[in-house]
């Protein structure tokens, strides 16, 4: 579903599960956006480090909406009708929880990778 | 619809994803592809960035919340659903009859016998409920099964049960013939009802043949078109 770089494999794919959800919630925290806009924003903000098969963003958006984390509305801008998504109060709470979990996990992994724990033990 | 989306739709339907989720997904993918076409240098790049059928299907298939009730509980939607629809249609008609009759009585307190137009209308609706509605509801069930590319065993079982239930259905309306007499609205099941010229066995057989045969032909045609 998500690839970290050109050397993507199934392990990387499953390891990245949950990342699209986190990124989508984070981007929608700022303003309402439509699917294509979200995908481009992810590409830009991660400098292409996180790439989606672009269409797969929609099941994630639909599932988040079904869970009440997002709401959607069809809006016409410059003659183009698109579905815009925005964050709900439940979505903000979910973003807070996911961010906290992600930071905790990434800090732990960072510690393992840099050997901080081993250094302390020695 | 581009072939990519037709293939994706077929893949998701066979896997039991609810048609409403598929429609919405494909509608947004079409919007997305239109945006990609304006940005990407060529059609192939746009298609590659969107993803192939496998890539696009996987995230829908991995989420059980997108599965239809027909896929989760086919016995409920294909066997229970038509019976509930028939019961709802019958109840709605009876409620409308009762409301009309009570309104007429309220407007004409001295009137003992319902007007002939009302008696004819009610008898006509009863015949539609008994003879036409089972076929229409059966066709709707068949359409649902064909659209979702279901294996035939559940739809056939559903149509058979529905044919039995509707073939033995006995709906009757008797209006008072003389002043002071009570009228009667009734619904029930039995092997021999008011429609004595049409035995229940014949009605069961007819209902089943008239719904199962088009279903099987339609299903075969859709399968042939898909291949």
Short mmCIF file of N, CA, C and O in Angstrom, two decimals, chain B residues 63-164:
data_model
loop_
_atom_site.label_atom_id
_atom_site.label_comp_id
_atom_site.label_asym_id
_atom_site.label_seq_id
_atom_site.Cartn_x
_atom_site.Cartn_y
_atom_site.Cartn_z
N UNK B 63 -10.36 -4.29 4.28
CA UNK B 63 -11.19 -3.62 5.29
C UNK B 63 -12.57 -4.28 5.35
O UNK B 63 -13.40 -4.07 4.47
N UNK B 64 -12.81 -5.07 6.39
CA UNK B 64 -14.10 -5.78 6.47
C UNK B 64 -15.31 -4.85 6.54
O UNK B 64 -16.41 -5.25 6.18
N UNK B 65 -15.10 -3.61 6.97
CA UNK B 65 -16.26 -2.71 7.10
C UNK B 65 -16.86 -2.33 5.75
O UNK B 65 -17.96 -1.80 5.69
N UNK B 66 -16.13 -2.60 4.65
CA UNK B 66 -16.68 -2.28 3.33
C UNK B 66 -17.46 -3.44 2.73
O UNK B 66 -18.00 -3.32 1.64
N UNK B 67 -17.46 -4.59 3.41
CA UNK B 67 -18.18 -5.75 2.87
C UNK B 67 -19.69 -5.56 3.01
O UNK B 67 -20.17 -4.98 3.99
N UNK B 68 -20.42 -6.04 2.03
CA UNK B 68 -21.88 -5.87 2.04
C UNK B 68 -22.52 -6.89 2.99
O UNK B 68 -21.93 -7.92 3.31
N UNK B 69 -23.75 -6.58 3.39
CA UNK B 69 -24.50 -7.54 4.20
C UNK B 69 -24.78 -8.81 3.41
O UNK B 69 -24.86 -9.90 3.97
N UNK B 70 -24.91 -8.67 2.10
CA UNK B 70 -25.16 -9.86 1.28
C UNK B 70 -23.96 -10.80 1.33
O UNK B 70 -24.13 -12.02 1.29
N UNK B 71 -22.76 -10.23 1.41
CA UNK B 71 -21.57 -11.07 1.50
C UNK B 71 -21.41 -11.63 2.91
O UNK B 71 -20.99 -12.77 3.10
N UNK B 72 -21.75 -10.82 3.91
CA UNK B 72 -21.58 -11.26 5.30
C UNK B 72 -22.64 -12.26 5.72
O UNK B 72 -22.37 -13.23 6.41
N UNK B 73 -23.88 -12.00 5.34
CA UNK B 73 -24.99 -12.86 5.78
C UNK B 73 -25.97 -13.05 4.62
O UNK B 73 -27.06 -12.47 4.62
N UNK B 74 -25.58 -13.84 3.61
CA UNK B 74 -26.45 -13.98 2.43
C UNK B 74 -27.82 -14.55 2.76
O UNK B 74 -28.81 -14.22 2.12
N UNK B 75 -27.88 -15.41 3.79
CA UNK B 75 -29.18 -15.98 4.17
C UNK B 75 -30.14 -14.88 4.61
O UNK B 75 -31.34 -14.96 4.38
N UNK B 76 -29.59 -13.83 5.26
CA UNK B 76 -30.46 -12.76 5.77
C UNK B 76 -31.01 -11.90 4.63
O UNK B 76 -32.20 -11.59 4.60
N UNK B 77 -30.12 -11.52 3.70
CA UNK B 77 -30.58 -10.60 2.65
C UNK B 77 -31.31 -11.33 1.53
O UNK B 77 -32.24 -10.77 0.96
N UNK B 78 -30.89 -12.56 1.21
CA UNK B 78 -31.49 -13.23 0.05
C UNK B 78 -32.70 -14.10 0.43
O UNK B 78 -33.54 -14.38 -0.42
N UNK B 79 -32.78 -14.53 1.67
CA UNK B 79 -33.94 -15.32 2.09
C UNK B 79 -34.87 -14.45 2.94
O UNK B 79 -36.07 -14.35 2.68
N UNK B 80 -34.30 -13.78 3.94
CA UNK B 80 -35.14 -12.94 4.81
C UNK B 80 -35.57 -11.64 4.14
O UNK B 80 -36.72 -11.20 4.33
N UNK B 81 -34.67 -11.05 3.33
CA UNK B 81 -34.94 -9.74 2.74
C UNK B 81 -36.22 -9.68 1.91
O UNK B 81 -37.08 -8.81 2.14
N UNK B 82 -36.40 -10.60 0.94
CA UNK B 82 -37.62 -10.55 0.12
C UNK B 82 -38.89 -10.75 0.95
O UNK B 82 -39.92 -10.12 0.68
N UNK B 83 -38.80 -11.60 1.97
CA UNK B 83 -39.99 -11.85 2.80
C UNK B 83 -40.35 -10.58 3.59
O UNK B 83 -41.52 -10.20 3.68
N UNK B 84 -39.31 -9.92 4.10
CA UNK B 84 -39.55 -8.67 4.84
C UNK B 84 -40.13 -7.62 3.89
O UNK B 84 -41.06 -6.88 4.25
N UNK B 85 -39.61 -7.56 2.66
CA UNK B 85 -40.11 -6.58 1.68
C UNK B 85 -41.58 -6.84 1.38
O UNK B 85 -42.40 -5.91 1.29
N UNK B 86 -41.91 -8.12 1.22
CA UNK B 86 -43.31 -8.48 0.92
C UNK B 86 -44.22 -8.13 2.10
O UNK B 86 -45.33 -7.58 1.91
N UNK B 87 -43.75 -8.42 3.30
CA UNK B 87 -44.54 -8.10 4.49
C UNK B 87 -44.73 -6.59 4.62
O UNK B 87 -45.84 -6.13 4.95
N UNK B 88 -43.67 -5.84 4.32
CA UNK B 88 -43.75 -4.38 4.42
C UNK B 88 -44.74 -3.83 3.39
O UNK B 88 -45.54 -2.94 3.69
N UNK B 89 -44.67 -4.38 2.16
CA UNK B 89 -45.59 -3.91 1.10
C UNK B 89 -47.04 -4.21 1.50
O UNK B 89 -47.93 -3.36 1.33
N UNK B 90 -47.27 -5.41 2.03
CA UNK B 90 -48.63 -5.79 2.43
C UNK B 90 -49.13 -4.90 3.57
O UNK B 90 -50.27 -4.40 3.53
N UNK B 91 -48.26 -4.69 4.56
CA UNK B 91 -48.65 -3.87 5.71
C UNK B 91 -48.95 -2.44 5.26
O UNK B 91 -49.92 -1.83 5.72
N UNK B 92 -48.13 -1.91 4.33
CA UNK B 92 -48.33 -0.55 3.85
C UNK B 92 -49.68 -0.43 3.14
O UNK B 92 -50.43 0.53 3.35
N UNK B 93 -49.99 -1.42 2.29
CA UNK B 93 -51.27 -1.39 1.55
C UNK B 93 -52.44 -1.45 2.52
O UNK B 93 -53.42 -0.70 2.38
N UNK B 94 -52.32 -2.33 3.52
CA UNK B 94 -53.43 -2.47 4.47
C UNK B 94 -53.61 -1.19 5.28
O UNK B 94 -54.74 -0.79 5.58
N UNK B 95 -52.48 -0.55 5.61
CA UNK B 95 -52.58 0.71 6.37
C UNK B 95 -53.28 1.78 5.53
O UNK B 95 -54.11 2.53 6.05
N UNK B 96 -52.93 1.82 4.23
CA UNK B 96 -53.57 2.82 3.34
C UNK B 96 -55.07 2.51 3.21
O UNK B 96 -55.91 3.43 3.28
N UNK B 97 -55.42 1.21 3.03
CA UNK B 97 -56.84 0.84 2.94
C UNK B 97 -57.60 1.31 4.18
O UNK B 97 -58.67 1.91 4.10
N UNK B 98 -57.00 0.98 5.33
CA UNK B 98 -57.67 1.31 6.60
C UNK B 98 -57.87 2.82 6.72
O UNK B 98 -58.93 3.29 7.13
N UNK B 99 -56.82 3.58 6.33
CA UNK B 99 -56.91 5.04 6.42
C UNK B 99 -58.01 5.57 5.50
O UNK B 99 -58.78 6.46 5.89
N UNK B 100 -58.09 5.03 4.27
CA UNK B 100 -59.12 5.49 3.32
C UNK B 100 -60.51 5.17 3.85
O UNK B 100 -61.42 6.02 3.84
N UNK B 101 -60.67 3.94 4.33
CA UNK B 101 -62.00 3.52 4.81
C UNK B 101 -62.43 4.36 6.01
O UNK B 101 -63.57 4.85 6.08
N UNK B 102 -61.48 4.60 6.93
CA UNK B 102 -61.82 5.41 8.11
C UNK B 102 -62.13 6.85 7.72
O UNK B 102 -63.03 7.47 8.30
N UNK B 103 -61.41 7.37 6.71
CA UNK B 103 -61.67 8.75 6.25
C UNK B 103 -63.07 8.85 5.65
O UNK B 103 -63.80 9.81 5.91
N UNK B 104 -63.41 7.84 4.82
CA UNK B 104 -64.74 7.86 4.19
C UNK B 104 -65.83 7.79 5.25
O UNK B 104 -66.83 8.50 5.19
N UNK B 105 -65.59 6.93 6.25
CA UNK B 105 -66.61 6.80 7.31
C UNK B 105 -66.73 8.11 8.09
O UNK B 105 -67.81 8.50 8.51
N UNK B 106 -65.59 8.78 8.29
CA UNK B 106 -65.61 10.05 9.05
C UNK B 106 -66.36 11.13 8.27
O UNK B 106 -67.06 11.95 8.86
N UNK B 107 -66.15 11.11 6.94
CA UNK B 107 -66.78 12.14 6.11
C UNK B 107 -68.26 11.85 5.86
O UNK B 107 -69.05 12.74 5.62
N UNK B 108 -68.63 10.55 5.86
CA UNK B 108 -70.02 10.16 5.63
C UNK B 108 -70.48 9.24 6.75
O UNK B 108 -70.55 8.02 6.58
N UNK B 109 -70.77 9.80 7.91
CA UNK B 109 -71.09 8.96 9.08
C UNK B 109 -72.29 8.04 8.85
O UNK B 109 -72.35 6.95 9.41
N UNK B 110 -73.19 8.43 7.99
CA UNK B 110 -74.38 7.61 7.81
C UNK B 110 -74.20 6.48 6.81
O UNK B 110 -75.03 5.58 6.71
N UNK B 111 -73.08 6.48 6.11
CA UNK B 111 -72.89 5.52 5.03
C UNK B 111 -72.51 4.14 5.60
O UNK B 111 -71.58 4.01 6.38
N UNK B 112 -73.25 3.12 5.22
CA UNK B 112 -73.01 1.78 5.78
C UNK B 112 -72.12 0.93 4.88
O UNK B 112 -71.39 0.06 5.36
N UNK B 113 -72.17 1.16 3.59
CA UNK B 113 -71.43 0.31 2.63
C UNK B 113 -70.41 1.17 1.88
O UNK B 113 -70.73 2.28 1.46
N UNK B 114 -69.16 0.67 1.75
CA UNK B 114 -68.11 1.42 1.06
C UNK B 114 -68.46 1.56 -0.41
O UNK B 114 -69.08 0.66 -1.00
N UNK B 115 -68.04 2.69 -1.03
CA UNK B 115 -68.35 2.88 -2.45
C UNK B 115 -67.70 1.82 -3.32
O UNK B 115 -66.67 1.26 -2.97
N UNK B 116 -68.34 1.56 -4.48
CA UNK B 116 -67.87 0.48 -5.36
C UNK B 116 -66.45 0.74 -5.87
O UNK B 116 -65.67 -0.19 -6.02
N UNK B 117 -66.12 2.04 -6.15
CA UNK B 117 -64.77 2.32 -6.65
C UNK B 117 -63.71 1.89 -5.65
O UNK B 117 -62.65 1.37 -6.01
N UNK B 118 -64.03 2.07 -4.35
CA UNK B 118 -63.06 1.69 -3.31
C UNK B 118 -62.94 0.16 -3.25
O UNK B 118 -61.84 -0.38 -3.17
N UNK B 119 -64.09 -0.51 -3.33
CA UNK B 119 -64.04 -1.98 -3.30
C UNK B 119 -63.24 -2.53 -4.47
O UNK B 119 -62.41 -3.43 -4.32
N UNK B 120 -63.44 -1.93 -5.66
CA UNK B 120 -62.70 -2.39 -6.84
C UNK B 120 -61.21 -2.11 -6.71
O UNK B 120 -60.37 -2.94 -7.06
N UNK B 121 -60.91 -0.91 -6.19
CA UNK B 121 -59.49 -0.55 -6.04
C UNK B 121 -58.80 -1.50 -5.06
O UNK B 121 -57.70 -2.00 -5.31
N UNK B 122 -59.44 -1.76 -3.94
CA UNK B 122 -58.84 -2.64 -2.93
C UNK B 122 -58.64 -4.05 -3.50
O UNK B 122 -57.57 -4.65 -3.33
N UNK B 123 -59.65 -4.56 -4.21
CA UNK B 123 -59.49 -5.91 -4.80
C UNK B 123 -58.36 -5.92 -5.81
O UNK B 123 -57.58 -6.88 -5.88
N UNK B 124 -58.23 -4.84 -6.58
CA UNK B 124 -57.13 -4.75 -7.56
C UNK B 124 -55.78 -4.77 -6.87
O UNK B 124 -54.87 -5.51 -7.29
N UNK B 125 -55.66 -4.00 -5.80
CA UNK B 125 -54.37 -3.95 -5.09
C UNK B 125 -54.07 -5.31 -4.46
O UNK B 125 -52.92 -5.77 -4.46
N UNK B 126 -55.08 -5.98 -3.95
CA UNK B 126 -54.87 -7.31 -3.36
C UNK B 126 -54.34 -8.28 -4.43
O UNK B 126 -53.40 -9.05 -4.18
N UNK B 127 -54.91 -8.22 -5.62
CA UNK B 127 -54.43 -9.09 -6.70
C UNK B 127 -52.98 -8.76 -7.06
O UNK B 127 -52.17 -9.66 -7.31
N UNK B 128 -52.66 -7.47 -7.09
CA UNK B 128 -51.27 -7.07 -7.38
C UNK B 128 -50.34 -7.62 -6.30
O UNK B 128 -49.27 -8.16 -6.59
N UNK B 129 -50.78 -7.50 -5.03
CA UNK B 129 -49.94 -8.00 -3.93
C UNK B 129 -49.72 -9.51 -4.04
O UNK B 129 -48.63 -10.00 -3.80
N UNK B 130 -50.77 -10.21 -4.38
CA UNK B 130 -50.68 -11.68 -4.38
C UNK B 130 -49.98 -12.21 -5.63
O UNK B 130 -49.16 -13.14 -5.54
N UNK B 131 -50.27 -11.61 -6.79
CA UNK B 131 -49.75 -12.19 -8.03
C UNK B 131 -48.56 -11.45 -8.64
O UNK B 131 -47.71 -12.07 -9.27
N UNK B 132 -48.52 -10.13 -8.51
CA UNK B 132 -47.47 -9.35 -9.20
C UNK B 132 -46.29 -9.04 -8.28
O UNK B 132 -45.13 -9.19 -8.68
N UNK B 133 -46.59 -8.62 -7.06
CA UNK B 133 -45.51 -8.21 -6.14
C UNK B 133 -44.47 -9.33 -5.93
O UNK B 133 -43.26 -9.04 -5.93
N UNK B 134 -44.88 -10.60 -5.77
CA UNK B 134 -43.85 -11.64 -5.58
C UNK B 134 -42.89 -11.73 -6.76
O UNK B 134 -41.69 -11.97 -6.57
N UNK B 135 -43.42 -11.51 -7.96
CA UNK B 135 -42.54 -11.59 -9.14
C UNK B 135 -41.58 -10.39 -9.15
O UNK B 135 -40.37 -10.55 -9.37
N UNK B 136 -42.11 -9.20 -8.87
CA UNK B 136 -41.27 -8.00 -8.89
C UNK B 136 -40.19 -8.06 -7.80
O UNK B 136 -39.02 -7.74 -8.05
N UNK B 137 -40.59 -8.49 -6.61
CA UNK B 137 -39.61 -8.58 -5.52
C UNK B 137 -38.59 -9.68 -5.83
O UNK B 137 -37.39 -9.54 -5.56
N UNK B 138 -39.05 -10.76 -6.43
CA UNK B 138 -38.13 -11.83 -6.84
C UNK B 138 -37.12 -11.33 -7.87
O UNK B 138 -35.93 -11.63 -7.79
N UNK B 139 -37.60 -10.54 -8.82
CA UNK B 139 -36.67 -9.97 -9.82
C UNK B 139 -35.67 -9.03 -9.16
O UNK B 139 -34.50 -8.99 -9.54
N UNK B 140 -36.14 -8.25 -8.19
CA UNK B 140 -35.22 -7.33 -7.50
C UNK B 140 -34.14 -8.13 -6.77
O UNK B 140 -32.96 -7.75 -6.77
N UNK B 141 -34.53 -9.25 -6.18
CA UNK B 141 -33.56 -10.12 -5.50
C UNK B 141 -32.56 -10.68 -6.51
O UNK B 141 -31.34 -10.71 -6.26
N UNK B 142 -33.09 -11.11 -7.66
CA UNK B 142 -32.23 -11.65 -8.71
C UNK B 142 -31.26 -10.58 -9.21
O UNK B 142 -30.07 -10.86 -9.42
N UNK B 143 -31.77 -9.35 -9.37
CA UNK B 143 -30.90 -8.26 -9.86
C UNK B 143 -29.77 -8.00 -8.88
O UNK B 143 -28.61 -7.80 -9.27
N UNK B 144 -30.11 -8.04 -7.60
CA UNK B 144 -29.10 -7.84 -6.56
C UNK B 144 -28.02 -8.95 -6.65
O UNK B 144 -26.83 -8.67 -6.57
N UNK B 145 -28.48 -10.19 -6.85
CA UNK B 145 -27.54 -11.31 -6.91
C UNK B 145 -26.65 -11.22 -8.15
O UNK B 145 -25.45 -11.49 -8.08
N UNK B 146 -27.25 -10.81 -9.27
CA UNK B 146 -26.47 -10.71 -10.51
C UNK B 146 -25.46 -9.57 -10.39
O UNK B 146 -24.29 -9.73 -10.75
N UNK B 147 -25.92 -8.44 -9.87
CA UNK B 147 -25.02 -7.29 -9.76
C UNK B 147 -23.81 -7.62 -8.90
O UNK B 147 -22.70 -7.19 -9.20
N UNK B 148 -24.02 -8.42 -7.86
CA UNK B 148 -22.93 -8.73 -6.94
C UNK B 148 -22.17 -9.99 -7.34
O UNK B 148 -21.33 -10.47 -6.59
N UNK B 149 -22.50 -10.52 -8.52
CA UNK B 149 -21.79 -11.70 -9.06
C UNK B 149 -21.79 -12.86 -8.06
O UNK B 149 -20.77 -13.53 -7.87
N UNK B 150 -22.94 -13.10 -7.41
CA UNK B 150 -23.01 -14.15 -6.40
C UNK B 150 -23.07 -15.53 -7.02
O UNK B 150 -23.62 -15.70 -8.12
N UNK B 151 -22.51 -16.51 -6.32
CA UNK B 151 -22.72 -17.91 -6.72
C UNK B 151 -24.21 -18.18 -6.59
O UNK B 151 -24.88 -17.58 -5.74
N UNK B 152 -24.76 -19.09 -7.43
CA UNK B 152 -26.22 -19.18 -7.51
C UNK B 152 -26.93 -19.86 -6.35
O UNK B 152 -28.15 -19.74 -6.24
N UNK B 153 -26.22 -20.55 -5.46
CA UNK B 153 -26.96 -21.36 -4.48
C UNK B 153 -27.81 -20.52 -3.52
O UNK B 153 -28.97 -20.87 -3.28
N UNK B 154 -27.26 -19.42 -3.00
CA UNK B 154 -28.07 -18.61 -2.07
C UNK B 154 -29.23 -17.92 -2.78
O UNK B 154 -30.37 -17.95 -2.28
N UNK B 155 -29.00 -17.29 -3.95
CA UNK B 155 -30.15 -16.67 -4.64
C UNK B 155 -31.24 -17.67 -4.99
O UNK B 155 -32.44 -17.38 -4.82
N UNK B 156 -30.85 -18.86 -5.45
CA UNK B 156 -31.87 -19.86 -5.81
C UNK B 156 -32.63 -20.31 -4.56
O UNK B 156 -33.86 -20.45 -4.57
N UNK B 157 -31.88 -20.52 -3.48
CA UNK B 157 -32.55 -20.91 -2.22
C UNK B 157 -33.51 -19.81 -1.79
O UNK B 157 -34.65 -20.08 -1.37
N UNK B 158 -33.06 -18.55 -1.91
CA UNK B 158 -33.91 -17.42 -1.53
C UNK B 158 -35.17 -17.36 -2.37
O UNK B 158 -36.28 -17.16 -1.85
N UNK B 159 -35.02 -17.54 -3.69
CA UNK B 159 -36.18 -17.46 -4.58
C UNK B 159 -37.15 -18.62 -4.32
O UNK B 159 -38.37 -18.46 -4.41
N UNK B 160 -36.59 -19.79 -3.98
CA UNK B 160 -37.44 -20.95 -3.70
C UNK B 160 -38.26 -20.73 -2.42
O UNK B 160 -39.49 -20.95 -2.41
N UNK B 161 -37.59 -20.27 -1.37
CA UNK B 161 -38.30 -20.00 -0.10
C UNK B 161 -39.35 -18.91 -0.32
O UNK B 161 -40.49 -19.02 0.14
N UNK B 162 -38.94 -17.87 -1.07
CA UNK B 162 -39.86 -16.75 -1.30
C UNK B 162 -41.08 -17.21 -2.13
O UNK B 162 -42.21 -16.81 -1.86
N UNK B 163 -40.82 -18.09 -3.11
CA UNK B 163 -41.93 -18.61 -3.92
C UNK B 163 -42.90 -19.40 -3.03
O UNK B 163 -44.12 -19.31 -3.19
N UNK B 164 -42.34 -20.16 -2.08
CA UNK B 164 -43.20 -20.94 -1.19
C UNK B 164 -44.04 -20.01 -0.31
O UNK B 164 -45.25 -20.19 -0.17
#
